XYZ file of C-alpha atoms in Angstrom:
363
model
C 6.080 -6.980 20.176
C 4.987 -4.536 22.884
C 1.665 -2.812 23.386
C 1.742 0.146 25.751
C -1.262 1.156 27.851
C -1.780 4.856 28.516
C -4.219 6.240 31.068
C -5.820 9.675 30.725
C -4.185 10.105 27.330
C -5.001 12.988 25.034
C -4.760 12.720 21.242
C -4.638 15.665 18.856
C -5.963 15.290 15.301
C -3.655 14.941 12.332
C -2.969 17.798 9.921
C -0.527 18.372 7.083
C 2.799 19.926 8.024
C 3.246 23.264 6.242
C 5.887 24.668 8.597
C 9.484 24.380 7.294
C 10.649 24.568 10.886
C 9.925 20.880 11.402
C 12.746 18.442 10.565
C 12.455 16.448 7.338
C 10.781 14.160 6.407
C 7.902 15.432 8.595
C 4.595 15.369 6.697
C 1.996 15.261 9.487
C 1.421 17.102 12.756
C -0.522 15.375 15.537
C 0.262 13.031 18.390
C -0.705 11.033 21.455
C 0.119 12.623 24.818
C 0.363 10.778 28.129
C -1.249 11.986 31.348
C 1.825 14.123 32.091
C 1.541 15.911 28.742
C 4.500 14.170 27.106
C 4.162 13.042 23.475
C 4.249 9.303 22.856
C 7.046 9.205 20.293
C 6.922 5.419 19.831
C 3.503 5.700 18.163
C 4.561 8.247 15.508
C 4.428 7.170 11.867
C 7.921 6.201 10.728
C 9.575 4.679 7.677
C 13.108 3.476 7.106
C 14.278 6.962 6.184
C 12.793 8.845 9.133
C 9.749 9.900 11.157
C 6.899 11.424 9.126
C 4.715 12.488 12.052
C 5.544 15.036 14.735
C 3.944 16.478 17.857
C 3.060 20.136 17.463
C 5.848 22.475 18.573
C 5.312 24.168 21.925
C 1.942 22.466 22.329
C 0.683 21.912 25.873
C -2.328 19.591 26.236
C -5.364 21.207 27.756
C -8.580 19.577 28.832
C -10.501 22.613 27.587
C -9.792 21.577 23.973
C -11.299 18.118 24.259
C -14.223 17.505 21.910
C -14.662 13.809 22.732
C -14.107 11.920 25.956
C -13.751 8.143 25.467
C -14.456 6.329 28.707
C -14.253 2.758 27.377
C -10.944 0.998 26.738
C -9.752 1.765 23.216
C -6.905 0.941 20.832
C -4.822 3.291 18.716
C -4.827 2.024 15.116
C -2.320 4.386 13.494
C -2.638 6.628 10.425
C -5.471 5.918 7.996
C -4.397 6.044 4.324
C -6.557 6.074 1.206
C -3.806 4.606 -0.992
C -4.116 0.814 -1.304
C -0.468 -0.035 -0.720
C -0.015 2.329 2.227
C -3.290 1.109 3.705
C -2.033 -2.496 3.742
C 1.447 -1.661 4.958
C 0.774 1.216 7.375
C -2.908 1.542 8.306
C -2.923 -2.180 9.133
C 0.632 -2.180 10.513
C -0.708 -3.148 13.948
C -2.729 -6.108 12.645
C -0.740 -8.478 14.887
C -2.579 -6.896 17.844
C -5.840 -5.895 16.167
C -6.929 -9.344 14.962
C -6.692 -10.704 18.510
C -8.520 -7.796 20.134
C -12.182 -8.385 19.318
C -13.891 -5.972 21.703
C -12.303 -2.512 21.926
C -13.042 0.348 19.555
C -10.061 1.260 17.373
C -9.252 4.922 16.706
C -7.315 6.001 13.632
C -5.600 9.249 12.856
C -6.863 10.592 9.535
C -5.334 13.619 7.889
C -7.849 16.442 8.111
C -8.630 18.686 5.173
C -11.515 20.979 4.304
C -13.362 18.273 2.353
C -13.279 15.809 5.243
C -14.333 18.482 7.715
C -17.293 19.417 5.499
C -18.407 15.895 4.632
C -17.297 14.018 7.725
C -15.848 10.526 7.554
C -17.342 7.211 8.595
C -17.166 3.554 7.730
C -20.077 3.609 5.294
C -18.391 6.246 3.149
C -15.212 4.221 2.588
C -14.409 2.335 -0.652
C -15.576 -1.273 -0.835
C -12.077 -2.728 -0.586
C -11.363 -0.781 2.607
C -14.653 -1.811 4.155
C -13.963 -5.461 3.360
C -10.477 -5.328 4.858
C -11.614 -3.485 7.986
C -14.556 -5.852 8.480
C -12.204 -8.822 8.201
C -9.851 -7.214 10.714
C -12.347 -6.072 13.339
C -15.373 -8.340 12.623
C -17.661 -5.417 13.557
C -17.621 -2.239 11.512
C -18.882 -0.100 14.405
C -15.508 -0.547 16.138
C -13.774 1.622 13.518
C -13.441 5.233 14.734
C -11.598 8.339 13.519
C -9.862 11.069 15.495
C -11.396 14.270 14.137
C -10.743 16.549 17.103
C -8.824 16.585 20.370
C -9.844 13.338 22.081
C -9.283 12.188 25.659
C -9.008 8.467 26.449
C -9.386 6.995 29.913
C -7.447 3.925 28.752
C -5.686 3.777 25.369
C -3.748 0.721 24.213
C -0.955 1.630 21.807
C 0.538 -1.407 20.063
C 3.829 -0.984 18.257
C 3.741 -1.435 14.478
C 4.574 -4.902 13.188
C 5.636 -3.454 9.852
C 7.662 -0.359 8.999
C 8.044 0.531 5.330
C 11.344 -0.649 3.836
C 12.609 -1.632 7.285
C 10.953 -4.745 8.726
C 7.882 -6.962 8.716
C 7.551 -9.153 11.792
C 6.430 -12.756 11.399
C 3.481 -12.131 13.738
C 2.372 -9.279 11.482
C 2.544 -11.462 8.366
C 0.484 -14.175 10.077
C -2.125 -11.625 11.187
C -2.436 -10.217 7.670
C -2.950 -13.754 6.345
C -5.742 -14.154 8.898
C -7.382 -10.988 7.561
C -7.108 -12.336 4.026
C -8.636 -15.669 4.993
C -11.565 -14.018 6.755
C -12.179 -11.736 3.791
C -12.201 -14.610 1.307
C -14.587 -16.603 3.490
C -17.093 -13.740 3.447
C -16.520 -12.721 -0.181
C -15.780 -15.779 -2.359
C -13.570 -15.059 -5.348
C -14.745 -15.312 -8.946
C -11.672 -16.285 -10.926
C -12.238 -18.175 -14.146
C -10.249 -19.240 -17.200
C -6.929 -18.201 -15.695
C -3.699 -19.915 -16.679
C -1.017 -20.926 -14.191
C 1.197 -18.100 -15.437
C -0.011 -14.583 -14.536
C 1.223 -11.197 -15.692
C 0.081 -8.379 -13.375
C -0.652 -5.632 -15.877
C -0.333 -1.863 -15.612
C -1.436 -1.289 -19.205
C -4.904 0.025 -18.313
C -3.598 2.596 -15.828
C -3.579 6.216 -16.923
C -0.490 7.116 -14.912
C 2.711 5.213 -14.244
C 2.259 3.228 -17.468
C 4.978 1.107 -19.075
C 5.827 1.904 -22.680
C 4.997 -1.042 -24.942
C 3.406 -3.148 -22.211
C 0.162 -3.797 -24.121
C 2.114 -5.230 -27.068
C 4.342 -7.204 -24.693
C 1.250 -8.711 -23.123
C -0.045 -9.899 -26.488
C 3.170 -11.877 -26.912
C 2.832 -13.312 -23.383
C -0.716 -14.487 -24.101
C 0.607 -16.517 -27.035
C 2.992 -18.190 -24.557
C 0.194 -19.232 -22.205
C 0.113 -16.281 -19.795
C -3.080 -14.758 -18.436
C -3.029 -10.959 -18.327
C -4.591 -9.708 -15.094
C -5.514 -6.118 -14.282
C -5.598 -6.260 -10.443
C -7.674 -3.085 -10.104
C -10.500 -4.860 -11.956
C -10.603 -7.846 -9.568
C -12.388 -8.167 -6.254
C -10.224 -8.192 -3.142
C -10.740 -11.936 -2.708
C -9.808 -12.487 -6.348
C -6.552 -10.584 -5.889
C -5.710 -12.599 -2.790
C -6.467 -15.943 -4.420
C -4.208 -15.158 -7.372
C -1.215 -15.666 -5.074
C -2.639 -18.964 -3.814
C -3.736 -20.443 -7.146
C -1.192 -19.432 -9.784
C 2.165 -21.130 -10.197
C 3.885 -18.002 -11.530
C 3.075 -14.322 -10.967
C 5.171 -11.724 -12.764
C 4.956 -8.009 -13.347
C 6.382 -4.531 -12.931
C 6.443 -3.479 -9.285
C 3.365 -1.849 -7.804
C 0.880 -2.119 -4.971
C -0.649 -5.259 -6.496
C 2.362 -7.177 -5.157
C 1.538 -5.992 -1.632
C -1.569 -8.173 -1.748
C 0.621 -11.199 -1.084
C 0.515 -10.063 2.559
C -3.079 -11.304 2.660
C -2.266 -14.730 1.257
C -1.951 -17.620 3.677
C -0.667 -20.056 1.043
C 2.537 -18.829 -0.648
C 2.246 -21.029 -3.732
C 3.185 -18.721 -6.602
C 6.736 -18.141 -7.784
C 7.210 -14.379 -8.157
C 9.114 -12.539 -10.866
C 9.348 -8.905 -9.896
C 10.711 -6.134 -12.125
C 11.689 -2.783 -10.604
C 9.679 0.102 -12.039
C 11.748 3.174 -11.241
C 15.229 4.398 -10.517
C 15.150 3.844 -6.759
C 15.118 0.380 -5.194
C 12.079 -0.320 -3.014
C 12.978 -2.844 -0.336
C 9.325 -3.440 0.562
C 8.930 -6.098 -2.101
C 11.731 -8.502 -1.059
C 10.945 -7.773 2.592
C 7.292 -8.796 2.208
C 8.041 -11.817 0.021
C 10.473 -13.141 2.634
C 8.131 -12.457 5.559
C 5.283 -14.294 3.808
C 7.403 -17.210 2.571
C 7.243 -16.581 -1.186
C 9.933 -17.721 -3.601
C 10.718 -14.491 -5.453
C 13.250 -13.136 -7.901
C 13.932 -9.431 -8.397
C 15.295 -7.704 -11.477
C 16.143 -4.166 -12.561
C 15.598 -3.410 -16.258
C 14.570 0.235 -15.831
C 15.834 2.520 -18.634
C 14.322 5.964 -18.059
C 11.275 8.040 -17.196
C 9.091 9.837 -19.680
C 8.652 13.588 -19.825
C 6.521 14.044 -16.720
C 7.908 16.541 -14.259
C 6.176 15.036 -11.251
C 8.439 14.256 -8.299
C 6.383 11.172 -7.557
C 7.726 8.185 -9.464
C 4.473 6.271 -9.651
C 2.934 9.130 -11.622
C 5.595 8.909 -14.306
C 5.542 6.884 -17.495
C 8.384 4.386 -17.728
C 10.633 2.873 -20.373
C 11.683 -0.681 -19.501
C 13.925 -3.119 -21.369
C 11.153 -5.591 -22.158
C 13.538 -7.808 -24.109
C 15.476 -8.539 -20.908
C 12.262 -9.403 -19.070
C 11.514 -11.833 -21.874
C 15.033 -13.312 -21.523
C 14.299 -14.071 -17.861
C 11.135 -15.911 -18.847
C 12.958 -17.846 -21.552
C 15.745 -18.874 -19.167
C 13.134 -20.205 -16.723
C 11.244 -22.103 -19.425
C 8.159 -19.891 -19.184
C 8.182 -18.958 -22.884
C 9.260 -20.916 -25.943
C 10.074 -18.000 -28.205
C 13.695 -17.068 -27.573
C 13.651 -13.291 -28.065
C 11.292 -10.342 -27.909
C 11.826 -6.992 -29.599
C 9.820 -3.791 -29.902
C 11.495 -1.149 -32.028
C 8.779 1.390 -31.217
C 9.357 1.685 -27.450
C 10.665 5.253 -27.604
C 7.710 6.411 -29.680
C 5.325 4.485 -27.418
C 6.734 6.359 -24.428
C 6.145 9.653 -26.212
C 2.559 8.597 -26.977
C 1.964 7.834 -23.289
C 3.338 11.237 -22.338
C 1.121 13.005 -24.845
C -1.901 11.203 -23.453
C -0.899 12.138 -19.910
C -0.437 15.752 -20.953
C -4.027 15.810 -22.141
C -5.427 14.103 -19.051
C -3.093 15.483 -16.345
C -1.547 18.752 -17.572
C -0.658 19.751 -14.015
C 1.996 17.010 -13.930
C 3.991 18.694 -16.695
C 5.527 21.788 -15.203
C-alpha cells in the first residue's frame, strides 16, 4: 500500500457540510492541499458508497490563514471518530503504516463544533478506551495531534487507508490491528472469570437499538451453558480476549464484532445475526481478513415505532426461534425449539421506554 509524501502541504480543519451544493454523500468539508494548492483527493474519507469528505468549493490556500506551522516530519492519521466502531475501522484505517512509524507526530482531522472550540481537545480528555488504543498504536501519547485550524506542514506523510468501510480490509491492516490489540493486552491485562466456552454478545442492557425479547432469550441460553456478555461493561483487553478464549461467539450484529480486528488468535467460531434491513458487508469482510470461521444469518422481521433514520437507534423485532434453530442444528443447545409469544408486546414496551428517554427520536 502506498504512502505519499507532501512538502509544504496545507491542511484545512474539518467542518460539517451544510451546503446542499456538494454532491452526496458529502458530510465533511476540509482537505489536504499540496504545495501547488491542489487538494489531495486520495486522502479524503471514503466508504463503499462514495466519498464523505470534500475540499471546500472555490477555496484557494493562503499562507495568511495558517495558525500552526509544523516544521518536523508528520503523518496524516485521517478522521477522528468518537463512535467505537468507526474509530476502529476508520480512525485507525492507516494502522498498517502507523504501527511501524514510531517517531513522527500524527495529525487527525476532527470535526469542529462549538463545544470542541470552547473546550479544546487533547489526549487526556479522551475516553479510556480511546486512550488505550492510541497508546498501543503510537506508544507515546504526545504524538497524537488534532487539526483545529489551518495548518502548514513542511513534510507530511499521507498513507492510504488499509480499510474502507464495506469495501476492503487489506491483510497488512488486519495484522497491524492485531499488533495494536496485543500491545494493549500486554499493558492492560484482562479480567475475565467464570466464562463458558459459548458466548452471547448481548444488547439487552442498551437503551437504544434493543432487540425485543432478548433478555428472555438470554435466560434460555444460560440454561444451555452460554455466558451472556455485555461488551460495553468489559475492559478493552477483556473484549479482545473474548475472541481468543471462547470457542463460540454469537450475537446480533453491532460494533462489538468489530473488536475481532484486535485479536491475533482467531479461535472463536462466530454466529452473526443481521440486525436491520440492510446488509452490512463489514462483518464478513473483517471476519475473512482476520481468519475467523463465521456464519451469517438474516432473521430480521421489522423495526419498532422509532422514526429515526439511523438503524442502530431503532428497536428491532427478530425471529429468535430461528436463531435457536441454528444453535440446535450446530449442537450448541439441547432443547429443540424456542418460542416467545410476547415478542410483539415486548417491542411495544421497548418503544414506550424509548419514547420516555428519547422523545426526539419519535417524530
